[in-house]
Short mmCIF file of C-alpha atoms in Angstrom, two decimals:
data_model
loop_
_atom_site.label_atom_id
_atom_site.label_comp_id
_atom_site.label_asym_id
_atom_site.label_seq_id
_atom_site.Cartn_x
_atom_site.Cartn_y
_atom_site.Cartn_z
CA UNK A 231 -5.27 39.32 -17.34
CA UNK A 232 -1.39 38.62 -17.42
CA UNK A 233 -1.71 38.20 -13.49
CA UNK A 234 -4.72 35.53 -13.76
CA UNK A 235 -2.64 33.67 -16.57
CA UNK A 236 0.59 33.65 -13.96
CA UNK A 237 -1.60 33.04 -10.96
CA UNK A 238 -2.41 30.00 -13.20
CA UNK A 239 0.87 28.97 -14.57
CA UNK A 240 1.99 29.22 -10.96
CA UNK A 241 -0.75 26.58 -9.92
CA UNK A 242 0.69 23.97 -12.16
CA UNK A 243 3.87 24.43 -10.99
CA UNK A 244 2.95 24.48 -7.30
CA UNK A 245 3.50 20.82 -6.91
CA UNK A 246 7.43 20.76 -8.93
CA UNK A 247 8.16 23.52 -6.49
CA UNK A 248 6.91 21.76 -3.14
CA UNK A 249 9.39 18.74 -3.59
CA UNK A 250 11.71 17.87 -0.86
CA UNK A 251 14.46 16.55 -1.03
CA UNK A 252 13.24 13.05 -0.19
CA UNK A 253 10.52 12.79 -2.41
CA UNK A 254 12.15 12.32 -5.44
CA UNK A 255 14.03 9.20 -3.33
CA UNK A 256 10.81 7.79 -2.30
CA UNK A 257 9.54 7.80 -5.82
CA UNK A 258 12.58 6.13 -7.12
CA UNK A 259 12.23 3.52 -4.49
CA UNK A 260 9.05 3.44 -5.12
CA UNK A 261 9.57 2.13 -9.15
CA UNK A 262 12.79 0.34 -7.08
CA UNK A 263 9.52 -1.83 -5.71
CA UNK A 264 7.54 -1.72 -8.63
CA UNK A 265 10.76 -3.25 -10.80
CA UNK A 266 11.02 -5.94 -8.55
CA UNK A 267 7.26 -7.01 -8.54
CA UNK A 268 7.26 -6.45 -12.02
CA UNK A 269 10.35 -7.31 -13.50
CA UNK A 270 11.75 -9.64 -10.42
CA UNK A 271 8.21 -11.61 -9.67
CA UNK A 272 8.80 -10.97 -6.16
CA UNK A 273 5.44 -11.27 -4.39
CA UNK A 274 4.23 -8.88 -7.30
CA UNK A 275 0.55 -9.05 -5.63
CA UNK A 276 2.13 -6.77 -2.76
CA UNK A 277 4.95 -4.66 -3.87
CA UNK A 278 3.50 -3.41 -7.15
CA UNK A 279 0.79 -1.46 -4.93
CA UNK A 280 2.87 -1.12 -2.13
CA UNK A 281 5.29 0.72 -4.91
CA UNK A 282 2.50 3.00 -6.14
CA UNK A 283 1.47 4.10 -2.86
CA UNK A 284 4.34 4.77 -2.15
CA UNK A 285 4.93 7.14 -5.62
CA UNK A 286 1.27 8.69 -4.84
CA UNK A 287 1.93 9.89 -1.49
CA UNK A 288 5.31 11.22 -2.14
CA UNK A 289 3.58 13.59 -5.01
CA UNK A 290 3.17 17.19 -2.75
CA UNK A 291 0.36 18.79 -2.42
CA UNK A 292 -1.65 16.11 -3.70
CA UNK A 293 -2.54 15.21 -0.11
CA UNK A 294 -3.66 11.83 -0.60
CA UNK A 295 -3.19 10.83 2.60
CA UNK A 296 -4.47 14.21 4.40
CA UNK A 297 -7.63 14.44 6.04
CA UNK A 298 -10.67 12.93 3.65
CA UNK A 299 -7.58 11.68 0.87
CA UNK A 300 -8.64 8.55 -1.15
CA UNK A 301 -5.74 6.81 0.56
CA UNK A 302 -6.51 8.06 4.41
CA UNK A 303 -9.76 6.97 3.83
CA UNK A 304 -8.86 3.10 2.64
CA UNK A 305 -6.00 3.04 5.64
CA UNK A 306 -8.49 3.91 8.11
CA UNK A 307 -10.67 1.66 7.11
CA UNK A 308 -8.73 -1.19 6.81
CA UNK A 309 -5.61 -0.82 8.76
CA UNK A 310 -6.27 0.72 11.36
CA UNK A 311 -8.98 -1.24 12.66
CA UNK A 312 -7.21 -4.17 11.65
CA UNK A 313 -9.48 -5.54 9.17
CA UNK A 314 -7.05 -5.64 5.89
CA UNK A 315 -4.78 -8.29 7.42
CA UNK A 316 -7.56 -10.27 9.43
CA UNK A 317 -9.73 -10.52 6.17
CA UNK A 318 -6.46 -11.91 4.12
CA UNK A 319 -5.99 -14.47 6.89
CA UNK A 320 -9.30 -16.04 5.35
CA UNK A 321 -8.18 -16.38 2.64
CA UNK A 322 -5.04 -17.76 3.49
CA UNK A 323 -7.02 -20.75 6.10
CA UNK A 324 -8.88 -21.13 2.51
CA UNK A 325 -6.03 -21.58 0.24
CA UNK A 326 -3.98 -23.89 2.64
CA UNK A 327 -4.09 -27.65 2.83
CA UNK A 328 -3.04 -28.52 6.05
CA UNK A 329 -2.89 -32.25 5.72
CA UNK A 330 0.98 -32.46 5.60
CA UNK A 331 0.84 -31.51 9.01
CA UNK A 332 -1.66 -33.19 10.45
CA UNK A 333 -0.24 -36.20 9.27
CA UNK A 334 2.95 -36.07 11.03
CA UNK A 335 1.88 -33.02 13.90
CA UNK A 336 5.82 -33.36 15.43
CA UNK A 337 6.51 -30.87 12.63
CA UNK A 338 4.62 -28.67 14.90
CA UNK A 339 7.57 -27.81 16.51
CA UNK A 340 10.23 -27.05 13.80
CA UNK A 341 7.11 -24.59 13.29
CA UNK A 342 7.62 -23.14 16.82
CA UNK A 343 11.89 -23.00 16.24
CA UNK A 344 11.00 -21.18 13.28
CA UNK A 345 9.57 -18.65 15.12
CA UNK A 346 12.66 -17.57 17.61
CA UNK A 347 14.02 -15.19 15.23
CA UNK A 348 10.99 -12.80 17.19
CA UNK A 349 11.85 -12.96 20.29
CA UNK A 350 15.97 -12.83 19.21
CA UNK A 351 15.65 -9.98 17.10
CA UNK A 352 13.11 -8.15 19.76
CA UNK A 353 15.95 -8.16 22.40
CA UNK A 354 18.38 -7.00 19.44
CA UNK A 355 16.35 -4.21 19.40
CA UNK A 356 15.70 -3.40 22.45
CA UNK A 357 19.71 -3.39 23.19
CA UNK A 358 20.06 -0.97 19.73
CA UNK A 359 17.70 1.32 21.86
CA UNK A 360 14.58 0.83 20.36
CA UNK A 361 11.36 1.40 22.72
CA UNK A 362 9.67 -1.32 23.56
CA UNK A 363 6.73 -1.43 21.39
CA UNK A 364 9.00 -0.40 18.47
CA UNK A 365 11.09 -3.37 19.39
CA UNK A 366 7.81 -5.70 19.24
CA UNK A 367 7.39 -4.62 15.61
CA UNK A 368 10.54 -4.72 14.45
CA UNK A 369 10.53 -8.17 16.21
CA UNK A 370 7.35 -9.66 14.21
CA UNK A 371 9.15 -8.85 10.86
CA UNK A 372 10.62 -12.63 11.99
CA UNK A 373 6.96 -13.75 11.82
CA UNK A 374 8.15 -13.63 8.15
CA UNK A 375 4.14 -13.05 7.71
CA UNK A 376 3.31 -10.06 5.98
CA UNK A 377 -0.29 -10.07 7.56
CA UNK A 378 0.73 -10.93 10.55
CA UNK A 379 3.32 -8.01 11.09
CA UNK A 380 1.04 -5.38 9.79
CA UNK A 381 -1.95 -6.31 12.39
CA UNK A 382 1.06 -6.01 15.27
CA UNK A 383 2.65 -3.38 13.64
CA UNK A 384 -0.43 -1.40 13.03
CA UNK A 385 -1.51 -1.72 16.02
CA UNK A 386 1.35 -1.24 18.67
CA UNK A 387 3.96 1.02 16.44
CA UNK A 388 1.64 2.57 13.20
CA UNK A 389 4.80 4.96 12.50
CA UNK A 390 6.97 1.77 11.79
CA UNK A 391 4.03 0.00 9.54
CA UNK A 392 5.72 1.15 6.42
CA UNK A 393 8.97 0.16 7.16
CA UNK A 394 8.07 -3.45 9.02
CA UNK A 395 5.17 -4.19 5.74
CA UNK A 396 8.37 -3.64 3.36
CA UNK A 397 10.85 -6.11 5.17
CA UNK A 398 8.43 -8.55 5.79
CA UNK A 399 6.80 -9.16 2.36
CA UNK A 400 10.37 -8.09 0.98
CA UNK A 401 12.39 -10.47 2.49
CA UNK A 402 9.57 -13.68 2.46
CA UNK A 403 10.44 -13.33 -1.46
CA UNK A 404 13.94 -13.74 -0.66
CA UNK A 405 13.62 -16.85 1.03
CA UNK A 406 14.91 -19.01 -2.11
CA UNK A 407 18.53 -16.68 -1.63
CA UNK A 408 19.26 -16.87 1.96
CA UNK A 409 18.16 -19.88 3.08
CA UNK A 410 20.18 -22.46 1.12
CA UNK A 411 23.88 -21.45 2.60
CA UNK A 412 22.47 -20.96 5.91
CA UNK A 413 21.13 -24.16 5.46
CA UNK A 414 24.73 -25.54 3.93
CA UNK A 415 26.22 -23.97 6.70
CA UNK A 416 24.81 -25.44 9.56
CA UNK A 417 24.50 -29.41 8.72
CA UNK A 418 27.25 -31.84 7.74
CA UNK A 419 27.20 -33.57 4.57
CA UNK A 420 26.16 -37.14 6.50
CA UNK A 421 22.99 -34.82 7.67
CA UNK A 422 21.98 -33.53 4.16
CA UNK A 423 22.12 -37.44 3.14
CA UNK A 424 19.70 -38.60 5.53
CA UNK A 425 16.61 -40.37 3.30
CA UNK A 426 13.22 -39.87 4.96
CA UNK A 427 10.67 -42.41 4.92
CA UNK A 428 7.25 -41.62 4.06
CA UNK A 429 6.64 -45.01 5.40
CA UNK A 430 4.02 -45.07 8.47
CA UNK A 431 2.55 -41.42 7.25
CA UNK A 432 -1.21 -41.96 6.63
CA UNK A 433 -4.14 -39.89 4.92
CA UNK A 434 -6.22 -37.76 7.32
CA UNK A 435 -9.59 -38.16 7.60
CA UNK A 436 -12.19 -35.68 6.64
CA UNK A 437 -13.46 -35.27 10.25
CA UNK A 438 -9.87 -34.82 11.93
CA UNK A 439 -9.39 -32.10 9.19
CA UNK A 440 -12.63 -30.28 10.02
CA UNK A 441 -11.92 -30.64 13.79
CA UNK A 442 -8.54 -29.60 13.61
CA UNK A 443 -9.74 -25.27 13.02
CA UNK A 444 -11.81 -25.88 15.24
CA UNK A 445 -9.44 -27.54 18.09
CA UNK A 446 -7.38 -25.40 16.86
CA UNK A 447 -9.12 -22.31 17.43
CA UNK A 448 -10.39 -22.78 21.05
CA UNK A 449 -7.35 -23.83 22.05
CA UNK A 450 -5.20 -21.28 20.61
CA UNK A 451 -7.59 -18.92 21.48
CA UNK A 452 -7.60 -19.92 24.98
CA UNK A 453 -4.30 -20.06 25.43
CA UNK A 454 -3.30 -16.19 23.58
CA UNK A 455 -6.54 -14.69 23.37
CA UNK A 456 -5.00 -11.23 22.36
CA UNK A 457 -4.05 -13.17 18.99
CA UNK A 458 -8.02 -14.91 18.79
CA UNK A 459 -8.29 -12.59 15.85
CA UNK A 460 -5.20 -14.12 14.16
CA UNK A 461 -5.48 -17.75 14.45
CA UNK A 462 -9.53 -17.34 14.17
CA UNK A 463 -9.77 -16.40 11.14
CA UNK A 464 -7.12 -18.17 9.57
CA UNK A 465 -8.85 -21.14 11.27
CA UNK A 466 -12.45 -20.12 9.64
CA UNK A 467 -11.03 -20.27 6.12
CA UNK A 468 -9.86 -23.71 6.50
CA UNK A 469 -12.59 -24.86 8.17
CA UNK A 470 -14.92 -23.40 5.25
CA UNK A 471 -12.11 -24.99 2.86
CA UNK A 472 -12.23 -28.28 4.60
CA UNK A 473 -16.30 -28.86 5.26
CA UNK A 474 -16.33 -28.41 1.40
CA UNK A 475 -20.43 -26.64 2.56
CA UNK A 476 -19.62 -23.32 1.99
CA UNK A 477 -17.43 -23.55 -1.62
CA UNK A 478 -18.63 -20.37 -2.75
CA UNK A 479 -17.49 -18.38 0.24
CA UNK A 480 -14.68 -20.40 0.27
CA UNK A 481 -14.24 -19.43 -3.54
CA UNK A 482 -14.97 -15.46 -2.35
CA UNK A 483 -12.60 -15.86 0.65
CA UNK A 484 -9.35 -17.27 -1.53
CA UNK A 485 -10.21 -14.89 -4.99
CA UNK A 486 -12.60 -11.85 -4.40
CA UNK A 487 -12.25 -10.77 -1.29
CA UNK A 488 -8.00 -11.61 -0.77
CA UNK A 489 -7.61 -9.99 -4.41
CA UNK A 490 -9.99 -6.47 -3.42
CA UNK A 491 -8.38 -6.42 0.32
CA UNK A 492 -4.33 -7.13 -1.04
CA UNK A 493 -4.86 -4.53 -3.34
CA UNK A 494 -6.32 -1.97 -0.77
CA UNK A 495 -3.64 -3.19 1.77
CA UNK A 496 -0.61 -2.75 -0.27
CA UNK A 497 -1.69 0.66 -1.33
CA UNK A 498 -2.29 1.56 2.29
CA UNK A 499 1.64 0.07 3.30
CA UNK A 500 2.63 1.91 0.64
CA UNK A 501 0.69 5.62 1.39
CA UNK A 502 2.68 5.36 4.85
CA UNK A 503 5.69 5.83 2.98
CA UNK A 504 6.28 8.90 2.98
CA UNK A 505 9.90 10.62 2.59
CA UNK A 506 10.06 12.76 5.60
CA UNK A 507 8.74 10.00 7.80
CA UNK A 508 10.46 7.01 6.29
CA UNK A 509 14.01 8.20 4.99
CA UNK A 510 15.56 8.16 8.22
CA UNK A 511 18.32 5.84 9.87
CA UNK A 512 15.66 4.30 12.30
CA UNK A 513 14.08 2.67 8.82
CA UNK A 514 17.71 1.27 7.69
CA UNK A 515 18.30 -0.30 11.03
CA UNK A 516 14.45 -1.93 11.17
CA UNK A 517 15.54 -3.27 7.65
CA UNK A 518 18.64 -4.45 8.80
CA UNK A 519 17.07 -6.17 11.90
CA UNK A 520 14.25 -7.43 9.66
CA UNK A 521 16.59 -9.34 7.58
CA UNK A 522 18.30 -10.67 11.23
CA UNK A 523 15.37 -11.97 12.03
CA UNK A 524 14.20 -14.38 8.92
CA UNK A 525 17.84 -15.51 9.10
CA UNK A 526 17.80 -16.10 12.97
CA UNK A 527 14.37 -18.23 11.84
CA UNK A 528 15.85 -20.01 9.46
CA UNK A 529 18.98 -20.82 11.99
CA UNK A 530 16.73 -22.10 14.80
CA UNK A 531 14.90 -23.94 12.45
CA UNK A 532 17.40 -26.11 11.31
CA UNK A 533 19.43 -26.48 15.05
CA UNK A 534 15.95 -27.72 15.87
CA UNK A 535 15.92 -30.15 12.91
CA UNK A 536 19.44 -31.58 14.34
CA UNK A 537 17.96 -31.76 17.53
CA UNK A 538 14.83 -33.64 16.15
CA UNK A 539 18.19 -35.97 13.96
CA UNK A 540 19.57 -36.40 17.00
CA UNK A 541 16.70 -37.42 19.14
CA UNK A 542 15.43 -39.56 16.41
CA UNK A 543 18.53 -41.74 15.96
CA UNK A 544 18.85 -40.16 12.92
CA UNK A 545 15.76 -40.50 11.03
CA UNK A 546 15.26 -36.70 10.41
CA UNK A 547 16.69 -34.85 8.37
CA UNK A 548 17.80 -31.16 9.42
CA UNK A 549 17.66 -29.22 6.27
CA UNK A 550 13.48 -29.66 6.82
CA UNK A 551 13.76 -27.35 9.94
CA UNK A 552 14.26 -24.81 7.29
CA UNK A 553 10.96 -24.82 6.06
CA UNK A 554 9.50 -24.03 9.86
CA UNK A 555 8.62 -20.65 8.65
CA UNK A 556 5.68 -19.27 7.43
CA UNK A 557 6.78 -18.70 3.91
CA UNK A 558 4.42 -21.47 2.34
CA UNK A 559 5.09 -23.46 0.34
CA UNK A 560 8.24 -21.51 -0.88
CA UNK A 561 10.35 -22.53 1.69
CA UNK A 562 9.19 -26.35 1.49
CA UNK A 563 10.23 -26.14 -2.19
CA UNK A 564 13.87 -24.59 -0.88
CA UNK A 565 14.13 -27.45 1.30
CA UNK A 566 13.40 -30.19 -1.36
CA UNK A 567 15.77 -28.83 -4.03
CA UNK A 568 18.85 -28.20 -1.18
CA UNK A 569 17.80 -31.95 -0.17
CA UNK A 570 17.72 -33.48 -3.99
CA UNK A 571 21.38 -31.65 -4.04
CA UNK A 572 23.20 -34.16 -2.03
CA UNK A 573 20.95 -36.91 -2.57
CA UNK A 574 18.89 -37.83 -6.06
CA UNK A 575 17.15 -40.32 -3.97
CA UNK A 576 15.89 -37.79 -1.60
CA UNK A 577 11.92 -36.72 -1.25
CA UNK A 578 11.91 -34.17 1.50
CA UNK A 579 9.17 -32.27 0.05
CA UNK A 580 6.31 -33.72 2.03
CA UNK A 581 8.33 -33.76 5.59
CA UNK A 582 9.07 -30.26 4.38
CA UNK A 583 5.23 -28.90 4.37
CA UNK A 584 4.51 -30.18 7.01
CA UNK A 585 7.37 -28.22 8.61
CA UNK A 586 6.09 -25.44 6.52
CA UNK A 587 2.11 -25.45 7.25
CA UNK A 588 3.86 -25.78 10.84
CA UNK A 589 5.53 -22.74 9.76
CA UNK A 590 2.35 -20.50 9.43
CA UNK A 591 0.56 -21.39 12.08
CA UNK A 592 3.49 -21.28 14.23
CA UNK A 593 4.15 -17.36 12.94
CA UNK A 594 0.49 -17.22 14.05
CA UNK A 595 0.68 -18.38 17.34
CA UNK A 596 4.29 -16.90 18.19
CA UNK A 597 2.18 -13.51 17.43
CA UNK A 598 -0.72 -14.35 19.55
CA UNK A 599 1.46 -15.53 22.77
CA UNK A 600 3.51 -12.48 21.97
CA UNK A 601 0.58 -9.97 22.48
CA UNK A 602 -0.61 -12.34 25.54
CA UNK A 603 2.65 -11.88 27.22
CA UNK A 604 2.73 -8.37 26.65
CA UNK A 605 -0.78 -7.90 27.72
CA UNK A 606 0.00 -9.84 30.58
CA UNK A 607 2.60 -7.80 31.26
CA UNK A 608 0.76 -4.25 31.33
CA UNK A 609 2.78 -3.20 28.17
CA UNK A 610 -0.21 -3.43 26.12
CA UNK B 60 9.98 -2.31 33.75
CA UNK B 61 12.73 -1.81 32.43
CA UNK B 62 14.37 -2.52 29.17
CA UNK B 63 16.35 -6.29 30.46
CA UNK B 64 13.29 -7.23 33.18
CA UNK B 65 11.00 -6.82 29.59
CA UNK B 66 13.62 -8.51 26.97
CA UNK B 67 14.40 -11.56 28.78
CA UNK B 68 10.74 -11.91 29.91
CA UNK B 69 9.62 -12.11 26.54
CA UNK B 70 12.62 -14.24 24.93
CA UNK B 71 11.75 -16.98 27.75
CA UNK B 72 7.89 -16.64 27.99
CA UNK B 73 7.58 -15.96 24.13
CA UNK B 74 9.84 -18.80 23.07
CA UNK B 75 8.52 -21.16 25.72
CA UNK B 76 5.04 -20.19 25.37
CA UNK B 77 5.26 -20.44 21.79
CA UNK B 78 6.96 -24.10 21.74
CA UNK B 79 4.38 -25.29 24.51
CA UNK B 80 1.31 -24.15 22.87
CA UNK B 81 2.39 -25.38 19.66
CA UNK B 82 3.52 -28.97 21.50
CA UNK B 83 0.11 -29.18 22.89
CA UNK B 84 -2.05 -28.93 19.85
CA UNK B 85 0.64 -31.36 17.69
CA UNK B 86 -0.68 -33.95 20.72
CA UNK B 87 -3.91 -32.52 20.63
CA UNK B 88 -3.52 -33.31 16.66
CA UNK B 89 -2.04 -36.69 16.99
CA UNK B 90 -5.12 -37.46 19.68
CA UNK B 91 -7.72 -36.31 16.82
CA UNK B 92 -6.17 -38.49 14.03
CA UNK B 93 -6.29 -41.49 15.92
CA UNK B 94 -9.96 -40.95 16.96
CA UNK B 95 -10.64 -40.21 14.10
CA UNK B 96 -8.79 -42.43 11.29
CA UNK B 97 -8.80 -42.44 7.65
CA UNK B 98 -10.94 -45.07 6.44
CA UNK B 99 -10.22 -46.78 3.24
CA UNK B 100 -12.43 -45.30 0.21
CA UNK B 101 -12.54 -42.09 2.28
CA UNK B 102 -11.83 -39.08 0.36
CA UNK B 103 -8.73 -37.95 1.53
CA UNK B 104 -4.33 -37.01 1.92
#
């Protein structure tokens, strides 16, 4: 009798006495993440299940992410066949407008600068002695597109998805901090001045907007088919968005479904937390690179935008290469207060979505080309 | 391939593939809005 009643006693205290060292660290910053999504507002959607992932698999014993675990179960379903990030990518082609683009398409290409921060911080890995597939991943953190890393992440480096999900959606929320004295830093006060006419900028037709998913999808497609998943269904959301037939899917695609899938997603980042895989120096130097790599965007976006001053006799104004990330419409909003700073008179706003629509399907296609080279290459 | 053969083929490629692709479909875009302008009364941006 006493022995069944300790047997028992010992069973409930199983768990307190399987804790490592770096549980008790994960859990804290676990509520670390939870605090900021919380407390902070920092892409709460995210980092509050991301947080309590991460608290649930840290818990011992509970095995949650074990064989048949609740949370093995959603991450294979989801992650690693890649569906979680492609199914939030509809969503996000049905929540964006991309007319500020479309209307002046140059801004394409402060979406491409925005984008070098990859392929900068990629080679800084590689020379901090990363492998090559760990470098891509640490890389697409500059994608500064939390879908977009986890689908590359997931898929060429799963043992760095916890890490690279964490710095990207961490550091898109931290866009409104580091981007203004990068952005101070780089232009001259004669730059920051520079008024931009909306003058010649028209409204887009309904048909150009329904063609342009389309266009943009067989194109894209053709030209990085490894990233067809990506920018087609990114491109299906908009196009259901923009035909204006299909508003209840469209409805689904932006509420529903992106609600059901963020919350399965985040909890799945967060289950690959775990403290003997994730407290290690590897992790402090992917968050280090991570946070490179937005500012390297951010940098290359505006050196483009004094190209684009220069080229333009002075007609653009740099601080709008800022917003060539995919951080929408956060960084467009950065861009127009910086702007209204130096100038009351100053509307960048519009200039700046377009940069910043540029922005996301830029981080899309940098991704897409990426995985084409690579395949192209024989690495993948 | 090694390590510097791999980093500077995807800094070039990626970057210049990247800015291309992206050039193309802003002309491609440009081509579409001019065949295909708004019309006044349309419902549109």
């Amino acid at each position: 009798m006493v022995e069944a009643i300790s047997n028992g006693l010992s069973g409930l205290a199983a768990g307190t006495l399987h804790l490592h060292w770096t549980n008790p660290v994960m859990i804290a910053i676990g509520c670390g993440l939870l605090y900021l999504g919380i407390k902070k507002d920092f892409e709460p959607l995210l980092l509050v299940p991301i947080g309590f992932g991460c608290i649930l698999v840290n818990i011992p014993l509970a095995d949650v992410m074990g064989e048949g675990g609740f949370l093995r179960t959603i991450y294979d379903a989801g992650v690693i066949t890649e569906l979680f990030p492609l199914l939030i990518f509809i969503g996000i082609g049905a929540m964006t407008d991309f007319s500020p683009l479309l209307q002046n398409p140059v801004t394409f290409l402060l979406g491409a600068a925005g984008q070098f921060g990859i392929f900068l911080t990629l080679g800084l890995a590689l020379l901090l002695g990363f492998t090559q597939l760990d470098a891509v991943a640490v890389g697409i953190i500059g994608a500064c597109d939390g879908p977009t890393a986890i689908y590359v992440s997931s898929q060429y480096a799963p043992h760095l998805l916890g890490a690279v999900s964490v710095a990207a959606y961490s550091y898109m929320s931290l866009v409104p901090v580091f981007q203004p004295p990068i952005m101070r830093f780089l232009t001259t006060q004669k730059e920051k001045n520079i008024i931009m006419s909306n003058k010649g900028i028209k409204p887009v037709s309904k048909t150009a907007k329904i063609l342009f998913p389309l266009v943009m999808t067989i194109c894209g497609g053709l030209i990085a088919p490894m990233g067809l998943p990506l920018i087609g269904t990114i491109m299906l959301g908009n196009l259901m968005r923009e035909s204006g037939a299909v508003s209840r899917l469209t409805k689904a695609s932006e509420n529903e479904i992106a609600n059901v899938v963020t919350l399965f997603l985040g909890l799945s980042v967060g289950a690959t937390m775990a403290g003997d895989a994730f407290l290690n120096p590897k992790t402090l130097l992917i968050l280090a690179l991570g946070f490179i790599a937005i500012c390297l965007d951010t940098v290359c976006g505006v050196l483009f935008g004094k190209l684009m001053c220069f080229l333009s006799g002075g007609k653009v104004n740099p601080l709008i290469g800022a917003a060539g990330i995919s951080a929408f419409p956060m960084s467009a909003r950065v861009v127009q207060r910086e702007g209204q700073k130096y100038n009351k008179r100053n509307y960048l706003l519009m200039h700046a979505m377009g940069a910043n629509a540029g922005g996301q399907i830029g981080s899309v296609m940098a991704a897409a080309v990426m995985l084409s080279v690579l395949k192209g290459m024989g690495i993948i | 391939m090694d390590n510097l053969t791999f980093g500077i083929t995807i800094l070039v490629v990626g970057m210049g593939g990247t800015i291309i692709t992206l050039w193309v479909m802003s002309l491609i875009m440009r081509l579409l809005t001019r065949i295909f302008p708004y019309k006044e009364g349309e419902d549109g941006n």
